Amino acid sequence: MSSILDNRPALAHEVEQVAEVAGYLWQKGWAERNGGNITVNITEHIDDAIRAMPAISEPRPIGFTLPNLKGCYFFCKGTNKRMRDLARWPMENGSVVRILDDCAHYEIIADNPVAPTSELPSHLAVHSYLIGKGSNYKASVHTHPIELVAMSHCKKFLEKDVATRLLWSMIPETKAFCPRGLGIIPYKLPSSNELAEATIKELGDYDVTLWEKHGVFAVDTDVMAAFDQIDVLNKSALIYIAAKNMGFEPDGMSDEQMREMTVAFNLPK
């Protein structure tokens, strides 16, 4: 059976990266059952032949009207699909969708009529925001990192930038590779418009947000970079928890040491 990826190496690479990251999320225990979602803007890899492809689904409402997405195409994990299966068979557990000209509906065009994640409206709203601000970010990843979610059950870590300062202080690489820190979003119903709106608001100042008692949502230039930000933050959470389990409160880097990092690596914060 032919695939939309055939003879399109750049598009195939994007989907292969999604599959690779999906495997990492499963291996780390961050993607139980069908938990987590990945959506990537693949518009730059779309050619005239793809634009002419007929839909293999009926038009479906997004739930928003998103003018910034006119003419856009996305690869999305399927609803009720497992990350471990997306890693092995991405085109059987995800699909390519096209945003219709009314910017309020989408249709599936390849390879199979796999319905996208139920959180697609939230992901698309974020992508619309990113396009609107002129960002070059193309990927969004939602997953359930165990240690970061555990920290979200403690009220002190839900105060603005408390978790950011702590996680940055555990190891220099975290501040270097997640330089905008971790935004905090109080608990909201999963897949709700309220959660989408709160996430977009936090993405004005952060690339990664922690959804209280739920998970993490990250954006970046590609899916691997988004995963990397989550990975370094969770490594810091692991270091903090390891120190606590050893019976002491870790000192962490001092404010002076972190200011030195900011200057030396030209970081935004």
Coordinates of C-alpha atoms in Angstrom, one line a residue:
M1 CA 0.0 0.0 0.0
S2 CA 1.4 3.4 -0.9
S3 CA 1.9 6.1 1.7
I4 CA 2.0 9.9 1.7
L5 CA 5.6 9.5 3.0
D6 CA 6.8 7.6 -0.2
N7 CA 9.4 9.6 -2.1
R8 CA 9.1 12.5 0.4
P9 CA 12.2 12.2 2.6
A10 CA 11.7 15.5 4.5
L11 CA 8.1 14.6 5.4
A12 CA 9.1 11.0 6.3
H13 CA 11.9 12.4 8.6
E14 CA 9.3 14.5 10.5
V15 CA 7.1 11.5 11.0
E16 CA 10.1 9.3 11.9
Q17 CA 11.1 11.8 14.6
V18 CA 7.6 11.7 16.0
A19 CA 7.8 7.9 16.2
E20 CA 11.3 8.1 17.9
V21 CA 10.0 10.5 20.5
A22 CA 6.9 8.4 21.1
G23 CA 9.2 5.4 21.8
Y24 CA 11.1 7.5 24.3
L25 CA 7.9 8.6 26.1
W26 CA 6.8 5.0 26.4
Q27 CA 10.2 3.7 27.6
K28 CA 10.4 6.4 30.3
G29 CA 6.9 5.4 31.6
W30 CA 5.5 8.8 30.7
A31 CA 2.8 7.4 28.3
E32 CA 0.6 4.9 30.0
R33 CA -2.1 3.3 27.8
N34 CA -3.1 6.1 25.3
G35 CA -1.7 8.9 27.5
G36 CA -0.1 11.9 25.8
N37 CA -0.3 13.6 22.4
I38 CA 2.0 14.9 19.7
T39 CA 1.1 17.3 16.9
V40 CA 3.5 18.6 14.3
N41 CA 3.0 21.4 11.7
I42 CA 4.2 19.8 8.5
T43 CA 3.0 22.5 6.1
E44 CA 6.5 23.3 4.9
H45 CA 6.8 19.8 3.5
I46 CA 3.5 19.8 1.6
D47 CA 3.6 19.7 -2.2
D48 CA 1.0 20.2 -4.9
A49 CA 0.3 16.5 -5.2
I50 CA -0.6 16.4 -1.5
R51 CA -2.7 19.5 -1.8
A52 CA -4.7 17.8 -4.5
M53 CA -5.3 14.6 -2.4
P54 CA -8.9 13.8 -1.7
A55 CA -10.0 13.6 1.9
I56 CA -10.6 10.2 3.5
S57 CA -12.9 11.5 6.2
E58 CA -15.8 13.9 6.4
P59 CA -15.0 17.5 7.5
R60 CA -14.8 17.6 11.3
P61 CA -15.2 20.7 13.5
I62 CA -12.2 22.0 15.4
G63 CA -14.3 23.7 18.0
F64 CA -12.5 27.1 17.3
T65 CA -12.1 29.3 14.2
L66 CA -8.4 29.7 13.7
P67 CA -7.6 31.9 10.8
N68 CA -3.8 31.6 11.2
L69 CA -4.1 27.9 10.3
K70 CA -5.6 28.4 6.8
G71 CA -3.7 26.2 4.4
C72 CA -1.9 24.3 7.1
Y73 CA -1.3 20.5 7.5
F74 CA -0.5 18.6 10.6
F75 CA 0.6 15.1 11.6
C76 CA -1.3 14.1 14.7
K77 CA -1.3 11.1 17.1
G78 CA -4.6 9.2 16.9
T79 CA -7.2 9.3 19.6
N80 CA -7.1 6.2 21.9
K81 CA -3.8 5.2 20.2
R82 CA -0.8 4.2 22.3
M83 CA 2.6 5.9 22.2
R84 CA 4.3 2.5 22.0
D85 CA 2.3 1.7 18.9
L86 CA 2.9 5.1 17.4
A87 CA 6.6 4.4 17.8
R88 CA 6.4 1.2 15.7
W89 CA 3.6 2.1 13.2
P90 CA 3.2 5.9 13.0
M91 CA 1.0 6.0 10.0
E92 CA -1.4 3.4 11.5
N93 CA -1.6 5.2 14.8
G94 CA -1.5 8.8 13.5
S95 CA -2.8 10.7 10.5
V96 CA -2.2 13.8 8.3
V97 CA -4.9 16.4 8.5
R98 CA -5.7 19.4 6.4
I99 CA -7.3 22.6 7.8
L100 CA -10.2 23.7 5.6
D101 CA -10.5 27.2 4.2
D102 CA -13.1 28.1 6.8
C103 CA -10.4 27.6 9.4
A104 CA -13.1 25.9 11.6
H105 CA -12.9 22.4 10.2
Y106 CA -10.3 19.8 9.3
E107 CA -10.3 16.6 7.2
I108 CA -8.0 13.5 7.2
I109 CA -6.0 13.0 4.0
A110 CA -3.6 10.2 4.8
D111 CA -2.7 7.4 5.3
N112 CA -5.7 5.9 7.1
P113 CA -8.8 7.5 8.6
V114 CA -7.3 7.6 12.1
A115 CA -9.2 10.2 14.1
P116 CA -6.8 12.6 15.7
T117 CA -6.4 13.0 19.5
S118 CA -9.3 14.4 21.4
E119 CA -7.0 17.2 22.5
L120 CA -6.5 18.3 18.8
P121 CA -8.5 21.5 19.4
S122 CA -6.1 22.5 22.2
H123 CA -3.0 21.6 20.1
L124 CA -4.3 23.5 17.0
A125 CA -5.2 26.6 19.1
V126 CA -1.6 26.6 20.4
H127 CA -0.2 26.2 16.8
S128 CA -2.4 29.1 15.7
Y129 CA -1.0 31.2 18.5
L130 CA 2.6 30.3 17.6
I131 CA 2.0 31.2 13.9
G132 CA 0.3 34.5 15.0
K133 CA 3.4 35.6 17.0
G134 CA 5.8 34.7 14.1
S135 CA 7.3 31.8 16.0
N136 CA 9.3 29.1 14.1
Y137 CA 8.0 26.5 16.6
K138 CA 6.4 23.6 14.7
A139 CA 5.8 20.8 17.4
S140 CA 3.7 20.4 20.5
V141 CA 4.2 17.5 22.9
H142 CA 1.9 16.5 25.8
T143 CA 3.1 13.8 28.2
H144 CA 3.0 12.6 31.8
P145 CA 6.6 12.8 33.3
I146 CA 6.3 11.0 36.7
E147 CA 8.5 13.2 38.8
L148 CA 7.2 16.6 37.5
V149 CA 3.6 15.5 37.9
A150 CA 4.5 14.4 41.5
M151 CA 5.9 17.9 42.2
S152 CA 2.6 19.4 41.0
H153 CA 0.8 17.8 44.0
C154 CA 2.8 20.1 46.3
K155 CA 1.3 23.6 46.6
K156 CA 4.6 25.4 47.1
F157 CA 5.8 24.3 43.6
L158 CA 2.6 25.7 42.0
E159 CA 3.7 29.3 43.0
K160 CA 5.1 31.3 40.1
D161 CA 8.6 30.3 39.2
V162 CA 9.3 28.4 42.4
A163 CA 9.6 25.1 40.5
T164 CA 11.6 26.8 37.7
R165 CA 14.2 28.2 40.1
L166 CA 14.5 24.9 41.9
L167 CA 14.8 22.8 38.7
W168 CA 17.3 25.2 37.2
S169 CA 19.4 25.0 40.3
M170 CA 19.8 21.2 40.3
I171 CA 22.2 21.0 37.3
P172 CA 23.5 23.7 34.9
E173 CA 22.2 22.0 31.7
T174 CA 18.6 22.5 32.8
K175 CA 18.9 26.3 32.7
A176 CA 20.9 26.1 29.5
F177 CA 18.5 23.8 27.6
C178 CA 15.2 25.0 29.1
P179 CA 16.1 28.7 29.4
R180 CA 12.5 30.0 29.7
G181 CA 11.6 27.8 32.6
L182 CA 8.4 26.1 33.5
G183 CA 5.0 27.7 33.5
I184 CA 2.4 26.5 36.0
I185 CA -1.3 25.9 35.1
P186 CA -3.7 25.2 38.0
Y187 CA -5.8 22.1 37.5
K188 CA -8.4 22.3 34.7
L189 CA -10.5 19.6 33.0
P190 CA -8.4 17.7 30.4
S191 CA -9.2 18.6 26.8
S192 CA -11.2 21.6 27.8
N193 CA -11.1 25.0 26.2
E194 CA -10.1 26.5 29.5
L195 CA -7.0 24.4 29.6
A196 CA -6.1 25.4 26.1
E197 CA -6.6 29.1 26.9
A198 CA -4.5 28.9 30.0
T199 CA -1.7 27.0 28.2
I200 CA -1.6 29.7 25.4
K201 CA -1.4 32.4 28.1
E202 CA 1.6 30.7 29.8
L203 CA 3.4 30.1 26.5
G204 CA 3.9 33.8 26.2
D205 CA 6.6 33.5 28.8
Y206 CA 7.5 29.7 28.8
D207 CA 8.1 26.9 26.3
V208 CA 7.0 24.2 28.8
T209 CA 4.0 24.2 31.0
L210 CA 3.1 22.0 33.9
W211 CA -0.5 21.1 34.2
E212 CA -1.3 20.5 37.8
K213 CA -1.9 16.8 38.7
H214 CA -1.9 16.0 35.0
G215 CA 1.2 16.4 32.9
V216 CA 3.4 18.6 30.8
F217 CA 2.9 20.5 27.5
A218 CA 5.9 21.7 25.5
V219 CA 6.5 23.5 22.2
D220 CA 9.6 23.9 20.1
T221 CA 11.1 23.9 16.6
D222 CA 10.6 20.2 16.2
V223 CA 9.3 17.3 18.2
M224 CA 12.8 16.2 19.4
A225 CA 13.6 19.7 20.8
A226 CA 10.3 19.8 22.6
F227 CA 11.0 16.4 24.1
D228 CA 14.5 17.5 25.1
Q229 CA 13.1 20.4 27.2
I230 CA 10.8 18.0 29.1
D231 CA 13.6 15.5 29.6
V232 CA 16.1 18.0 31.1
L233 CA 13.4 19.4 33.5
N234 CA 12.4 15.9 34.6
K235 CA 16.1 15.0 35.1
S236 CA 16.3 17.9 37.6
A237 CA 13.2 16.7 39.3
L238 CA 14.8 13.3 39.7
I239 CA 18.0 14.8 41.1
Y240 CA 15.9 16.8 43.7
I241 CA 13.9 13.8 44.7
A242 CA 17.1 11.6 44.9
A243 CA 18.6 14.1 47.3
K244 CA 15.5 14.2 49.4
N245 CA 15.4 10.4 49.5
M246 CA 19.0 10.5 50.7
G247 CA 17.8 12.5 53.7
F248 CA 18.8 16.1 52.9
E249 CA 17.6 19.2 51.1
P250 CA 19.9 19.8 48.1
D251 CA 21.7 23.2 48.1
G252 CA 21.2 23.8 44.4
M253 CA 23.1 26.4 42.4
S254 CA 23.2 29.9 44.0
D255 CA 21.5 32.9 42.4
E256 CA 25.0 34.2 41.6
Q257 CA 25.9 31.0 39.8
M258 CA 22.7 31.1 37.8
R259 CA 23.2 34.7 36.8
E260 CA 26.6 33.8 35.6
M261 CA 25.0 31.1 33.4
T262 CA 22.6 33.6 32.0
V263 CA 25.4 35.9 30.9
A264 CA 27.8 33.2 29.7
F265 CA 25.2 31.5 27.5
N266 CA 23.2 34.6 26.6
L267 CA 20.0 33.1 28.1
P268 CA 16.7 35.0 28.1
K269 CA 16.2 34.8 31.9

